[in-house]
Coordinates of C-alpha atoms in Angstrom, one line a residue:
X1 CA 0.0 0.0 0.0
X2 CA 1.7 3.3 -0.9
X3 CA 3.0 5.5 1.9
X4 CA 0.9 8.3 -0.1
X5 CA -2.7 6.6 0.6
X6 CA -1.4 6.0 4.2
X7 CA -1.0 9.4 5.4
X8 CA -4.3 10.4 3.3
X9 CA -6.0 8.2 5.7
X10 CA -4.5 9.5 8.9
X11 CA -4.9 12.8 8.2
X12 CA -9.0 12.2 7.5
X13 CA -8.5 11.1 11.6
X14 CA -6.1 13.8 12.6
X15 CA -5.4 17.3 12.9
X16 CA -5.3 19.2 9.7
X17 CA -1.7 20.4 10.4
X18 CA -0.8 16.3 11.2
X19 CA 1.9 14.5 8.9
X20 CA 2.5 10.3 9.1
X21 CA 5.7 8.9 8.0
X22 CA 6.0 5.0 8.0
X23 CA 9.4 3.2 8.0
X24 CA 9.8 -0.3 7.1
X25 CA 12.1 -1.6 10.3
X26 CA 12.5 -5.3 10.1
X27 CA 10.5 -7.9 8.3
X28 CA 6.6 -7.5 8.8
X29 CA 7.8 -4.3 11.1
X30 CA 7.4 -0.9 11.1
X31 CA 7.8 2.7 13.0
X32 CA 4.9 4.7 12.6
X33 CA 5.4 8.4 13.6
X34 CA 2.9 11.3 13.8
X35 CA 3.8 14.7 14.1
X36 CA 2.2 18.3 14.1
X37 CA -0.8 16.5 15.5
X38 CA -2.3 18.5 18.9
X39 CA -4.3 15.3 20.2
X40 CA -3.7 13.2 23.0
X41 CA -1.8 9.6 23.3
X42 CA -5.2 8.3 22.7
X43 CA -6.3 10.1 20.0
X44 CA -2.7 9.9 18.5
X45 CA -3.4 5.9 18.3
X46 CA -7.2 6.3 16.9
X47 CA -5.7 8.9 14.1
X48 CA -3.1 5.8 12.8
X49 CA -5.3 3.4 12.9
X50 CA -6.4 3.1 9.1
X51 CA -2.8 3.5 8.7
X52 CA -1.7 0.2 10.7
X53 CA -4.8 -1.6 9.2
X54 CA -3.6 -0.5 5.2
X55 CA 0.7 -1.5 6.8
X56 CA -0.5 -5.2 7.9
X57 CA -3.5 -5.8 5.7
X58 CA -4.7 -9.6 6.2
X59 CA -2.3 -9.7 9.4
X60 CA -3.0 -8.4 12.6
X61 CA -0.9 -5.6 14.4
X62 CA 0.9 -6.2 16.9
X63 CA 1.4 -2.8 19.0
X64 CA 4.8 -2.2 20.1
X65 CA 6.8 0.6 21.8
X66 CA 5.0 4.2 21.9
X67 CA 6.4 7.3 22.6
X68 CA 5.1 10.8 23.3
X69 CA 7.2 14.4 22.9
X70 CA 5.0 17.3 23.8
X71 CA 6.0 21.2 24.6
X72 CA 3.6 23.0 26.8
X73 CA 2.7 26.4 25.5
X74 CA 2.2 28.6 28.6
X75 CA 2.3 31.7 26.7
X76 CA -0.4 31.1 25.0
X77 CA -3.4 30.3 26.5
X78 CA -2.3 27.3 27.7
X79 CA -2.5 25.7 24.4
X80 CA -0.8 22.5 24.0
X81 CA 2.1 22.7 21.0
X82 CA 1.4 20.0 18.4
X83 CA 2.9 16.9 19.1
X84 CA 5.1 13.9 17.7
X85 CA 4.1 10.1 18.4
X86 CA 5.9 7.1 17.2
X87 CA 4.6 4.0 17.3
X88 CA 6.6 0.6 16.7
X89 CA 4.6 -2.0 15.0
X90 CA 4.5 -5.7 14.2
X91 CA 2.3 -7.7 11.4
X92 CA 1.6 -10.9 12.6
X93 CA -0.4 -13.7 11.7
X94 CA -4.0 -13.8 12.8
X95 CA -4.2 -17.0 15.4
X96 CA -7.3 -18.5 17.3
X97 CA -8.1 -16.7 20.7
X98 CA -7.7 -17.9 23.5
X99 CA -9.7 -17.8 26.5
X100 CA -7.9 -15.1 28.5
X101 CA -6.9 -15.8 32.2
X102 CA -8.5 -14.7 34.8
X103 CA -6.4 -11.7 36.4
X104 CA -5.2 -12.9 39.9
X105 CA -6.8 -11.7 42.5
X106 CA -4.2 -8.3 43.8
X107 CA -5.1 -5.8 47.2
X108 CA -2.4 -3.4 47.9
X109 CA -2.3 -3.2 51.4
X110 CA -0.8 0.1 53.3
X111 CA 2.5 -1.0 53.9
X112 CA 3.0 -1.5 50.4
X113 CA 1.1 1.6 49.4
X114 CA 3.7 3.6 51.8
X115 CA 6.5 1.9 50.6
X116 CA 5.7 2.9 46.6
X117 CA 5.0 6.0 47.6
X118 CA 8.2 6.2 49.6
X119 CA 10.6 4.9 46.0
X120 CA 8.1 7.6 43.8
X121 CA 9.5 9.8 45.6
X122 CA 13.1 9.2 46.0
X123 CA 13.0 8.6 42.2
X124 CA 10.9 12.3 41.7
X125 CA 13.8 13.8 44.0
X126 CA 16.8 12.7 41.9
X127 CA 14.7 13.0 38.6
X128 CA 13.7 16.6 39.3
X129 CA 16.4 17.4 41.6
X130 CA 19.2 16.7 38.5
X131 CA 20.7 12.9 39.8
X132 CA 20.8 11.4 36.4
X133 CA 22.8 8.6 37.8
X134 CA 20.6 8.0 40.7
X135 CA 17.5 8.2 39.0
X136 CA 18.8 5.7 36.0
X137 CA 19.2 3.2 38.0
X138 CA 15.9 2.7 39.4
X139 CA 14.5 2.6 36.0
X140 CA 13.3 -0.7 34.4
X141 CA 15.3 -2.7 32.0
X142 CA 13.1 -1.6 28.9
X143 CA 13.2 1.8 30.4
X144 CA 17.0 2.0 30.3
X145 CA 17.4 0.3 26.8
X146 CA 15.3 2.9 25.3
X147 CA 17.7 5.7 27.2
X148 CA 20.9 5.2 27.7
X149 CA 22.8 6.8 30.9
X150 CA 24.4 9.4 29.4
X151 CA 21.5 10.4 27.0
X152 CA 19.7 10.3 30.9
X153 CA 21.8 12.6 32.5
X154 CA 21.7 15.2 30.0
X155 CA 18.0 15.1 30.2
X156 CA 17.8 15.3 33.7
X157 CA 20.5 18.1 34.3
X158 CA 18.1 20.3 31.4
X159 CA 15.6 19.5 33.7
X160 CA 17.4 20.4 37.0
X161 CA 18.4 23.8 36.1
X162 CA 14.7 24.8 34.6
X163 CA 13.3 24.0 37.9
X164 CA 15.9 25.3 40.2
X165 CA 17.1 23.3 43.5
X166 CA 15.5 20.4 45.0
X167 CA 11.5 20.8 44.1
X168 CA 8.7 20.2 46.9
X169 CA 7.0 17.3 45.8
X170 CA 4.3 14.9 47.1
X171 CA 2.0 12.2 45.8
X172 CA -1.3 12.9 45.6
X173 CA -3.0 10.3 44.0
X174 CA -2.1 6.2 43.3
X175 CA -3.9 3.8 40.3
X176 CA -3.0 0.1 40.7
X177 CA -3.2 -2.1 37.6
X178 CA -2.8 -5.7 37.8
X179 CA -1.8 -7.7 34.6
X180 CA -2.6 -5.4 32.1
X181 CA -4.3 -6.5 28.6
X182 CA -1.8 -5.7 25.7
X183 CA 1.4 -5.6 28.0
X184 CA 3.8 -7.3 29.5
X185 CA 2.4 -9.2 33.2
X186 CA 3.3 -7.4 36.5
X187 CA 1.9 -5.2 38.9
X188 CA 1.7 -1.6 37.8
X189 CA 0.9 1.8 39.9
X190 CA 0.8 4.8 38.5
X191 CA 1.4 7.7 41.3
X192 CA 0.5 11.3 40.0
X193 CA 2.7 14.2 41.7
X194 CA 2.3 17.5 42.4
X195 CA 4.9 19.8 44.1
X196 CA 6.9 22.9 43.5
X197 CA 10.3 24.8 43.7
X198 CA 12.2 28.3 43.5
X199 CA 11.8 28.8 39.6
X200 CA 8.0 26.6 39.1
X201 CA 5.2 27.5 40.9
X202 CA 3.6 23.7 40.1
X203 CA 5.9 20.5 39.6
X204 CA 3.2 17.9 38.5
X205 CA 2.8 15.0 36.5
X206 CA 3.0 10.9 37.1
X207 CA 5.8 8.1 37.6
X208 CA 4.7 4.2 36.8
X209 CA 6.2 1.7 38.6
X210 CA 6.1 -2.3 37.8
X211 CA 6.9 -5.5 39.8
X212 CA 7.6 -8.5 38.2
X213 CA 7.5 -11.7 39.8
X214 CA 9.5 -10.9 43.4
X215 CA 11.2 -8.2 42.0
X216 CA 11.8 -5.1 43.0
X217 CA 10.1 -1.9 42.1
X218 CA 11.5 -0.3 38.7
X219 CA 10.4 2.9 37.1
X220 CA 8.8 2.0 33.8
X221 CA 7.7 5.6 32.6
X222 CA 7.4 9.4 34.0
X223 CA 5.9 12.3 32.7
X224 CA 6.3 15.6 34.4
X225 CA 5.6 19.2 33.5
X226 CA 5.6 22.7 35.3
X227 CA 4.6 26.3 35.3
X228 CA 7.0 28.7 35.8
X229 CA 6.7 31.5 39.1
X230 CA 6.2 34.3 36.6
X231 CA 3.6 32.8 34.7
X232 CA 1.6 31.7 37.4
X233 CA 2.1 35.1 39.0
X234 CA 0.0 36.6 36.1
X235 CA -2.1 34.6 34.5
X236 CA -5.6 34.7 35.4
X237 CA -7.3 31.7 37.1
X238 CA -9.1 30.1 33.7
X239 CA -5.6 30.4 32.1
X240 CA -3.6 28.7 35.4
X241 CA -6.6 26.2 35.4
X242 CA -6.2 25.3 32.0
X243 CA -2.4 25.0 32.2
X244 CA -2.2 23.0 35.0
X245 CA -4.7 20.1 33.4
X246 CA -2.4 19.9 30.5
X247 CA 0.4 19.1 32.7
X248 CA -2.1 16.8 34.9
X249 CA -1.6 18.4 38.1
X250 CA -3.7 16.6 40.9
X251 CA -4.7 18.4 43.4

């Protein structure tokens, strides 16, 4: 199917501004990326679907790494800046379902509820605080192939000096996910953040953590954003509301 017709199709889904360009990885593989488009991780997946269906035809996709880059716009409005998504994926042959298997039975109790918490935050302190070695290490094995140490550090020293010595931060809400369909088994909780520090007025955003087996915790993804003191300062309340969802503060 010609890359031409593929991106005709996305675009019907997405944004008017959004582009698709497919890349032929591996046998029966492929990255899909989306960019310009000012959706959501959701609606990022809905807008490539008649893509994926026209890459695999007869087969069945198989849907692999994602990846999200977004720029807040807190000039504006709080307009969020178009995006870029990539999406790995794999053709595969259609097979005979299965009956799935009941999800085993899971109740956090409140020691362990303090004790995810308590590695959230160590994690939030070196990420946001600028330990890049620290913070590398608690991250899972997938997490640390797809970012290598040095690559790491860089990031989290950029991010240090934006936010200005070791942020306030606490956790105010946890989400507890237990084997979850299309992913890899394990216990997952996600633990959104809020906080703040000398240059941002709100620190806020999420950390996931997995356990495997008997494992210990590892960090399998984090998204944080923030709103500087100045812009806080004088933007009026709708504005500072709006802002502040787009970076998923919980308060």
């Amino acid at each position: 199917m010609a890359v031409a017709l593929m991106i005709a199709t996305a675009l019907a889904q997405a944004s008017p501004t959004a582009t698709v360009d497919v890349e032929e990885i591996g046998p029966a593989e492929f990255r899909v990326t989306l960019k310009a488009f000012d959706g959501d991780e959701r609606e990022s997946q809905t807008a490539i679907a008649g893509v994926v269906q026209q890459i695999c035809g007869p087969k069945l996709p198989d849907w692999g790494k994602f990846e999200a880059t977004r720029q807040i716009n807190v000039a504006k409005n709080a307009k969020r800046t178009p995006a870029k998504f990539v999406q790995l994926i794999r053709c595969v042959e259609p097979t005979t379902p299965e009956s799935p298997a009941p999800r085993r039975a899971f109740a956090p109790d409140a020691a362990m509820e303090s004790a995810v918490k308590a590695i959230a935050l160590g994690f939030l302190s070196d990420h946001e605080g600028g330990d890049g070695t620290a913070s590398w290490n608690l991250l899972s094995a997938p997490m640390k192939q797809s970012h290598p140490i040095a690559d790491w550090r860089a990031r989290v020293r950029k991010r240090a000096a934006a936010i200005g010595a070791v942020p306030e931060l606490r956790i105010a809400k946890l989400t507890w996910y237990v084997d979850p369909p299309n992913g890899p088994p394990g216990i997952f909780v996600a633990l959104d953040f809020v906080g703040r520090s000398i240059k941002q007025a709100h620190l806020c955003g999420y950390v996931v953590l997995v356990r495997s087996g008997e494992a210990q915790w590892t960090v399998s993804r984090i998204e944080s954003g923030s709103i500087p003191v100045e812009v806080a300062r004088t933007a009026s309340s709708d504005h500072l509301a709006q802002v502040k969802q787009a970076i998923r503060c919980v308060e």
